mmCIF file with all atom_site columns, C-alpha atoms and ligand atoms in Angstrom:
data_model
loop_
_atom_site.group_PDB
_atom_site.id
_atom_site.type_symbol
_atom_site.label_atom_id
_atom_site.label_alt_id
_atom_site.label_comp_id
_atom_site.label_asym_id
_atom_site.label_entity_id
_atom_site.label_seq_id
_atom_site.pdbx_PDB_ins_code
_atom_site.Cartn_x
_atom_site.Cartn_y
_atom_site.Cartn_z
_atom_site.occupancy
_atom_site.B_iso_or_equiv
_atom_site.pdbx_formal_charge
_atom_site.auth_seq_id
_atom_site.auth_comp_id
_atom_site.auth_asym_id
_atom_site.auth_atom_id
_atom_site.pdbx_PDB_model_num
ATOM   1  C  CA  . UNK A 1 1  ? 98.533  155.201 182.742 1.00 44.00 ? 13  UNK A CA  1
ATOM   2  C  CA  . UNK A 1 2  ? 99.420  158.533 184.482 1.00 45.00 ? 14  UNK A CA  1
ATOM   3  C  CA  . UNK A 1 3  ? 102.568 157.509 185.822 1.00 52.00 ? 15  UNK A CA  1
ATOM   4  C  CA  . UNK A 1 4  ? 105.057 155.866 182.774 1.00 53.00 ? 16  UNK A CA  1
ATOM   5  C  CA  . UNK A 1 5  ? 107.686 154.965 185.184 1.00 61.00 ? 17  UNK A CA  1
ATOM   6  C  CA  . UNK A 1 6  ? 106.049 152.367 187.145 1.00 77.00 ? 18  UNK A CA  1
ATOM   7  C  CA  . UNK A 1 7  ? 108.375 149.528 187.199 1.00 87.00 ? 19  UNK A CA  1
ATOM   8  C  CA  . UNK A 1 8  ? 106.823 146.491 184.650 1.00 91.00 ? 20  UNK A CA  1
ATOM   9  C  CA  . UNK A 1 9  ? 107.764 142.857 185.640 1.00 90.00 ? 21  UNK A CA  1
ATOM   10 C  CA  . UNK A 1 10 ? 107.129 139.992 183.408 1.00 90.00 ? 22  UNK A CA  1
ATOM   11 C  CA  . UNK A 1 11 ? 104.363 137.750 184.563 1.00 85.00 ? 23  UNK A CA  1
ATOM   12 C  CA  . UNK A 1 12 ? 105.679 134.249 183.174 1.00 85.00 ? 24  UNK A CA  1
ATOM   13 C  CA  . UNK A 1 13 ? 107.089 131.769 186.212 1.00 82.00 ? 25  UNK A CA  1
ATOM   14 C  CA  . UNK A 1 14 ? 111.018 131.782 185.815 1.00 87.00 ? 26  UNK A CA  1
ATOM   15 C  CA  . UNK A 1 15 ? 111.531 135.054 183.943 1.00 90.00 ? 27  UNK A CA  1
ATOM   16 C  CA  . UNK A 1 16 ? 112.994 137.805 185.589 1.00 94.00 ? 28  UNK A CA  1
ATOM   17 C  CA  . UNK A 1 17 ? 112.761 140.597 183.267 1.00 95.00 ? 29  UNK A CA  1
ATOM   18 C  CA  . UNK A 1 18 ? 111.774 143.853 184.655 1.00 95.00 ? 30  UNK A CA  1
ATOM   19 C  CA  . UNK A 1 19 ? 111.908 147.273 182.866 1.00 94.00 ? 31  UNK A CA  1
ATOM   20 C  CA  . UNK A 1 20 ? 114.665 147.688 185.756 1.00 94.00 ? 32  UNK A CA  1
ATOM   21 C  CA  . UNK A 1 21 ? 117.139 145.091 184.839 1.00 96.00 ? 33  UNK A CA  1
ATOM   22 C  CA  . UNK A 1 22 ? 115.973 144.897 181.370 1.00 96.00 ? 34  UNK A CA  1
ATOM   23 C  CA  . UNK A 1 23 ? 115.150 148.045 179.794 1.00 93.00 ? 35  UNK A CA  1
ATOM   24 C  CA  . UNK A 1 24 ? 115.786 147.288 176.423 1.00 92.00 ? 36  UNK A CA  1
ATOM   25 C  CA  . UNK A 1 25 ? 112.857 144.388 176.504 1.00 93.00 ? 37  UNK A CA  1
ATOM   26 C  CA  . UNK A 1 26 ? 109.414 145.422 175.358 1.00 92.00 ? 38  UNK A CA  1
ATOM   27 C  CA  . UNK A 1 27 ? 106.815 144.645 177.862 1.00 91.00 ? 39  UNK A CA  1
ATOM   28 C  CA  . UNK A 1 28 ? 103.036 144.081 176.807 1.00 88.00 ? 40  UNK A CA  1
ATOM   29 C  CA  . UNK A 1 29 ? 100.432 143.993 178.621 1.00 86.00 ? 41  UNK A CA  1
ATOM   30 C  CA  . UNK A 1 30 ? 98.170  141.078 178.868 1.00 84.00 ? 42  UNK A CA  1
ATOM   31 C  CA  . UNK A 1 31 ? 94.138  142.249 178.270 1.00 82.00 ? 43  UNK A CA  1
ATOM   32 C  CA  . UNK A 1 32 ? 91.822  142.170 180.559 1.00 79.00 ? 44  UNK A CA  1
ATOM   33 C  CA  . UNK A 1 33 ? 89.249  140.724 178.117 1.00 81.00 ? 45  UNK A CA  1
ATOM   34 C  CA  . UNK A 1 34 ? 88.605  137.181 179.576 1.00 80.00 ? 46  UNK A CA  1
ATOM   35 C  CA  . UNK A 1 35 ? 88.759  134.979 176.578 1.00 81.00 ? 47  UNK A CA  1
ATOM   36 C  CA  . UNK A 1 36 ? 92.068  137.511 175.153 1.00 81.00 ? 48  UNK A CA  1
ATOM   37 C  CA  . UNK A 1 37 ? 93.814  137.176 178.213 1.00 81.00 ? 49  UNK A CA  1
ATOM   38 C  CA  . UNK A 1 38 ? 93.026  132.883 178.403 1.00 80.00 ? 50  UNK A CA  1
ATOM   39 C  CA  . UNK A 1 39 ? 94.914  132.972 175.248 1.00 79.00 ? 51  UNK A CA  1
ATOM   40 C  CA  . UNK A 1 40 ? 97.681  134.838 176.421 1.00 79.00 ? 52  UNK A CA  1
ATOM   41 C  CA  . UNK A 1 41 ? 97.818  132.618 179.569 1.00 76.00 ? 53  UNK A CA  1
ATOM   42 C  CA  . UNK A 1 42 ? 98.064  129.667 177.263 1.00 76.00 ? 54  UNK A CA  1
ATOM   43 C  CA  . UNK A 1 43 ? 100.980 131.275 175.333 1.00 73.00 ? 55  UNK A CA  1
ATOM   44 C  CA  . UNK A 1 44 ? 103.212 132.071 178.226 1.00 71.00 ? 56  UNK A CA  1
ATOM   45 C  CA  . UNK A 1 45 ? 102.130 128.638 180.099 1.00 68.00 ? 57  UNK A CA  1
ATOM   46 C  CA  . UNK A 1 46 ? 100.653 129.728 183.101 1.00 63.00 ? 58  UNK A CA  1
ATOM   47 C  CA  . UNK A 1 47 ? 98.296  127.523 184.331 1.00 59.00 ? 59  UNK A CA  1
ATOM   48 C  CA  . UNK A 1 48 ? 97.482  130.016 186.910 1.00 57.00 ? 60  UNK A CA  1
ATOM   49 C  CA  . UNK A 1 49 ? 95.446  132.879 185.784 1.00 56.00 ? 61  UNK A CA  1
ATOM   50 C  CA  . UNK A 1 50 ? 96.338  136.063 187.487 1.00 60.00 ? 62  UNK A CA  1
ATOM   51 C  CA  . UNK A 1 51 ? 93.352  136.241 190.252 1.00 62.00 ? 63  UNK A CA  1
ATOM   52 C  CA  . UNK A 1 52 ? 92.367  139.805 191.298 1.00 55.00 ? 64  UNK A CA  1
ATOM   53 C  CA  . UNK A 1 53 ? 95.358  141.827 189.176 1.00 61.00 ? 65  UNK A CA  1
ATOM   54 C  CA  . UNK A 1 54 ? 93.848  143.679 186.695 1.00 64.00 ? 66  UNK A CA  1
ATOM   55 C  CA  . UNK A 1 55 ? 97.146  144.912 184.954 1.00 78.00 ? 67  UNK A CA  1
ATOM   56 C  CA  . UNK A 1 56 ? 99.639  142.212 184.138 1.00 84.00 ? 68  UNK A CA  1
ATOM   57 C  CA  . UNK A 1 57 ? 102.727 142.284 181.637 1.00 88.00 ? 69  UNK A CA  1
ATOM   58 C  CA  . UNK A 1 58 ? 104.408 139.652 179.437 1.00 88.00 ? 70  UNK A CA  1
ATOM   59 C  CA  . UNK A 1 59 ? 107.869 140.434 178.293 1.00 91.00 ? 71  UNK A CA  1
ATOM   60 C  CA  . UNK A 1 60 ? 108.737 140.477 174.600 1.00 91.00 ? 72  UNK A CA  1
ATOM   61 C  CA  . UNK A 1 61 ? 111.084 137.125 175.299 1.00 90.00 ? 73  UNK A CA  1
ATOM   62 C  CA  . UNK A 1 62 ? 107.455 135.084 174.958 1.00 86.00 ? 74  UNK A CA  1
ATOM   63 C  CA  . UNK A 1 63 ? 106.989 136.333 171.484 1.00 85.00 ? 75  UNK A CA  1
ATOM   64 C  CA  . UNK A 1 64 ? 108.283 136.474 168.178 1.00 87.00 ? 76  UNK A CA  1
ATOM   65 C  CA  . UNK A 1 65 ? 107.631 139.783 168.384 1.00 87.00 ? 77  UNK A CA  1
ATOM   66 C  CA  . UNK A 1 66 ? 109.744 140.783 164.586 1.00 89.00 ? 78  UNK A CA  1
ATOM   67 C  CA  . UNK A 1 67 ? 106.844 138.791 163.839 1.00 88.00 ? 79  UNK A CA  1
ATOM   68 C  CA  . UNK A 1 68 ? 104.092 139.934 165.992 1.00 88.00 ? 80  UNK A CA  1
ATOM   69 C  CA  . UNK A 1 69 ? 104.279 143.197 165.895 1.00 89.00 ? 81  UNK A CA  1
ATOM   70 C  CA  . UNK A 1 70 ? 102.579 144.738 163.325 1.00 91.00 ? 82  UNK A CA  1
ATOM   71 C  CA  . UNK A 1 71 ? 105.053 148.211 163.676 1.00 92.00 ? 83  UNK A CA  1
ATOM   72 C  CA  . UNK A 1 72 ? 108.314 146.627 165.127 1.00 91.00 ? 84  UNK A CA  1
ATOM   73 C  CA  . UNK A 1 73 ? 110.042 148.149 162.693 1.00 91.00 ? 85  UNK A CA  1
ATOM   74 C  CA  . UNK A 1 74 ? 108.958 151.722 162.971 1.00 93.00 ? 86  UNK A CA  1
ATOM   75 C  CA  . UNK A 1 75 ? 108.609 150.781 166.712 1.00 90.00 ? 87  UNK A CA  1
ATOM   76 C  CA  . UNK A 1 76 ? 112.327 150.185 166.844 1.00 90.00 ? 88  UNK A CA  1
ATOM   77 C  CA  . UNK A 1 77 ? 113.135 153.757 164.264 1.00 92.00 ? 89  UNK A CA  1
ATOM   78 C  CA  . UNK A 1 78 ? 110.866 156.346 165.717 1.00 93.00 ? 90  UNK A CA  1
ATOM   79 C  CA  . UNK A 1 79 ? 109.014 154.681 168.745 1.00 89.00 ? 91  UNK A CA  1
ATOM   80 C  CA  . UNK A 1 80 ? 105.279 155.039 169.332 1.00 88.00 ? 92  UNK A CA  1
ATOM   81 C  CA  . UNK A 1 81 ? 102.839 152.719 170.834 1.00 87.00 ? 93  UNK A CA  1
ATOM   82 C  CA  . UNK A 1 82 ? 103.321 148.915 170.635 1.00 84.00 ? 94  UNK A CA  1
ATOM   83 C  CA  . UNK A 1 83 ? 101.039 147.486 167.912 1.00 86.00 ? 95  UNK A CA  1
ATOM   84 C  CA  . UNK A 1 84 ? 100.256 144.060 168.509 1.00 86.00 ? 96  UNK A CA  1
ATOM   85 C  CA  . UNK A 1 85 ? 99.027  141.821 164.983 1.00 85.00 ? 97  UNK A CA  1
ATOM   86 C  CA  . UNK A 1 86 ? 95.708  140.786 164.935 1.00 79.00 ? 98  UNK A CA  1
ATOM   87 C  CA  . UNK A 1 87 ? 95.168  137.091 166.629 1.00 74.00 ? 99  UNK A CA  1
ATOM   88 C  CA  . UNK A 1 88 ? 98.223  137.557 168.393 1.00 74.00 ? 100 UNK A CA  1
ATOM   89 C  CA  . UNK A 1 89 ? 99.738  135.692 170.486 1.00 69.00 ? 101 UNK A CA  1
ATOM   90 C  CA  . UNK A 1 90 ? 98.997  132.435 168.883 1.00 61.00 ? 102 UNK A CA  1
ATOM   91 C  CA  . UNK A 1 91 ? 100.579 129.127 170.443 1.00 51.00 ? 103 UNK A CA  1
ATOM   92 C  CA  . UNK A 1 92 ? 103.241 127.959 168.713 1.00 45.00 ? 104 UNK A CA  1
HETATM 93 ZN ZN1 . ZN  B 2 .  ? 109.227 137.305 180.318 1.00 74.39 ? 8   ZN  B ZN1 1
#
């Protein structure tokens, strides 16, 4: 976390969001908790878990995130730190 401009890429096969050609997308990142991060693989439908990297990010696109986010409001007003809802991401 020391250096805020390294370049985020979505993780999910097929999208092509990157904080480079898609700034305006918010970009979480998946946990490193095993049995959070199976969930999250099951959400964006990887079958493929992400092997040896530790830090992985999912782009907003793979979430309802008006819904998800517990502060995308005040998120969107004032910024601050991306608050994900509790038992988020669920499958849909
Ligand atoms: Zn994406």
């Amino acid at each position: 976390m020391s250096n805020p401009q390294t370049r985020k890429s979505c993780v999910v096969p097929k999208c092509m969001n990157t904080t480079t050609n898609a700034p305006e997308k918010l970009f979480f990142v998946v946990p490193s908790n095993a049995q959070m991060r199976k969930k999250w693989i099951q959400v964006m439908k990887r079958v493929d878990p992400f092997g040896a990297k530790s830090c992985v990010y999912c782009c907003e696109d793979h979430f309802d995130i008006e819904k998800d986010m517990e502060n995308y409001v005040k998120y969107k007003l004032v910024g601050g730190r991306i608050k994900l809802k509790k038992g988020v991401p669920r499958t849909y």
